[in-house]
PDB file of C-alpha atoms in Angstrom:
ATOM      1  CA  MET N 141       0.000   0.000   0.000  1.00  0.00           C
ATOM      2  CA  ARG N 142       1.295   3.466  -0.872  1.00  0.00           C
ATOM      3  CA  PRO N 143       0.078   6.981  -0.082  1.00  0.00           C
ATOM      4  CA  ALA N 144      -2.303   8.572  -2.585  1.00  0.00           C
ATOM      5  CA  GLY N 145      -1.730  12.143  -1.430  1.00  0.00           C
ATOM      6  CA  ILE N 146      -1.730  14.558   1.484  1.00  0.00           C
ATOM      7  CA  ILE N 147      -4.983  16.118   2.676  1.00  0.00           C
ATOM      8  CA  GLU N 148      -4.395  19.686   3.844  1.00  0.00           C
ATOM      9  CA  LEU N 149      -7.784  21.373   3.363  1.00  0.00           C
ATOM     10  CA  GLY N 150     -11.367  20.803   4.438  1.00  0.00           C
ATOM     11  CA  VAL N 151     -10.849  18.980   7.745  1.00  0.00           C
ATOM     12  CA  LYS N 152     -13.454  20.261  10.206  1.00  0.00           C
ATOM     13  CA  PRO N 153     -12.733  20.515  13.953  1.00  0.00           C
ATOM     14  CA  ILE N 154     -15.108  17.625  14.745  1.00  0.00           C
ATOM     15  CA  HIS N 155     -13.163  15.335  12.394  1.00  0.00           C
ATOM     16  CA  LYS N 156      -9.837  16.484  13.832  1.00  0.00           C
ATOM     17  CA  LYS N 157     -11.096  15.671  17.326  1.00  0.00           C
ATOM     18  CA  ALA N 158     -12.197  12.190  16.201  1.00  0.00           C
ATOM     19  CA  PHE N 159      -8.773  11.569  14.639  1.00  0.00           C
ATOM     20  CA  TYR N 160      -6.878  12.765  17.719  1.00  0.00           C
ATOM     21  CA  GLY N 161      -8.960  10.342  19.792  1.00  0.00           C
ATOM     22  CA  VAL N 162      -7.595   7.305  17.923  1.00  0.00           C
ATOM     23  CA  LYS N 163      -4.184   8.459  16.700  1.00  0.00           C
ATOM     24  CA  ASP N 164      -2.196   7.102  19.653  1.00  0.00           C
ATOM     25  CA  SER N 165      -3.580   3.594  19.132  1.00  0.00           C
ATOM     26  CA  ILE N 166      -2.656   3.415  15.422  1.00  0.00           C
ATOM     27  CA  VAL N 167       0.829   5.004  15.409  1.00  0.00           C
ATOM     28  CA  THR N 168       3.509   2.395  14.697  1.00  0.00           C
ATOM     29  CA  ASN N 169       6.704   4.435  14.315  1.00  0.00           C
ATOM     30  CA  GLU N 170       8.075   7.982  14.265  1.00  0.00           C
ATOM     31  CA  ASP N 171      11.207   9.607  12.909  1.00  0.00           C
ATOM     32  CA  LYS N 172      12.394  13.203  12.673  1.00  0.00           C
ATOM     33  CA  ASN N 173      10.031  14.186   9.837  1.00  0.00           C
ATOM     34  CA  ASN N 174       7.220  11.602   9.719  1.00  0.00           C
ATOM     35  CA  VAL N 175       4.742   9.671  11.828  1.00  0.00           C
ATOM     36  CA  TYR N 176       3.797   6.223  10.526  1.00  0.00           C
ATOM     37  CA  SER N 177       0.442   4.618  11.292  1.00  0.00           C
ATOM     38  CA  GLN N 178      -1.481   1.464  10.525  1.00  0.00           C
ATOM     39  CA  PRO N 179      -3.624   1.856   7.381  1.00  0.00           C
ATOM     40  CA  VAL N 180      -6.971   1.465   9.167  1.00  0.00           C
ATOM     41  CA  LEU N 181      -8.620   4.849   8.522  1.00  0.00           C
ATOM     42  CA  ARG N 182     -10.476   5.540   5.301  1.00  0.00           C
ATOM     43  CA  ALA N 183     -11.710   8.925   4.153  1.00  0.00           C
ATOM     44  CA  LYS N 184     -13.901  10.322   1.409  1.00  0.00           C
ATOM     45  CA  VAL N 185     -12.130  13.100  -0.458  1.00  0.00           C
ATOM     46  CA  LYS N 186     -12.897  15.442  -3.332  1.00  0.00           C
ATOM     47  CA  THR N 187     -10.120  15.702  -5.874  1.00  0.00           C
ATOM     48  CA  ARG N 188      -9.502  17.298  -9.232  1.00  0.00           C
ATOM     49  CA  ASN N 189      -7.688  14.382 -10.863  1.00  0.00           C
ATOM     50  CA  TRP N 190      -4.481  12.365 -10.623  1.00  0.00           C
ATOM     51  CA  THR N 191      -0.983  13.798 -11.113  1.00  0.00           C
ATOM     52  CA  LYS N 192       1.587  12.257 -13.437  1.00  0.00           C
ATOM     53  CA  ALA N 193       3.265  10.830 -10.328  1.00  0.00           C
ATOM     54  CA  GLY N 194       0.059   8.932  -9.453  1.00  0.00           C
ATOM     55  CA  LEU N 195      -1.006  11.124  -6.517  1.00  0.00           C
ATOM     56  CA  LEU N 196      -4.324  12.899  -5.959  1.00  0.00           C
ATOM     57  CA  ARG N 197      -4.379  16.461  -7.279  1.00  0.00           C
ATOM     58  CA  SER N 198      -5.629  18.977  -4.670  1.00  0.00           C
ATOM     59  CA  PRO N 199      -7.430  16.513  -2.350  1.00  0.00           C
ATOM     60  CA  VAL N 200      -9.998  18.010   0.050  1.00  0.00           C
ATOM     61  CA  PHE N 201     -11.298  15.991   3.020  1.00  0.00           C
ATOM     62  CA  VAL N 202     -15.071  15.341   3.035  1.00  0.00           C
ATOM     63  CA  GLU N 203     -15.662  12.768   5.810  1.00  0.00           C
ATOM     64  CA  PHE N 204     -14.411   9.534   7.297  1.00  0.00           C
ATOM     65  CA  ALA N 205     -15.681   6.423   5.493  1.00  0.00           C
ATOM     66  CA  VAL N 206     -17.157   3.902   7.914  1.00  0.00           C
TER      67      VAL N 206
END
């Protein structure tokens, strides 16, 4: 599994609070620049398209997918 992009916009405070409630239980490793977690969270995002590198172009968080 590889990352599809980085979500920077559209995350509402209620969703941030929900994420912070579970983040400690899913973190597997940390280094100087990154925090690694288990791939258990899924999210619905709006995006414009895919980049040539295979990443999402301008992803915006919509909601967590349950």
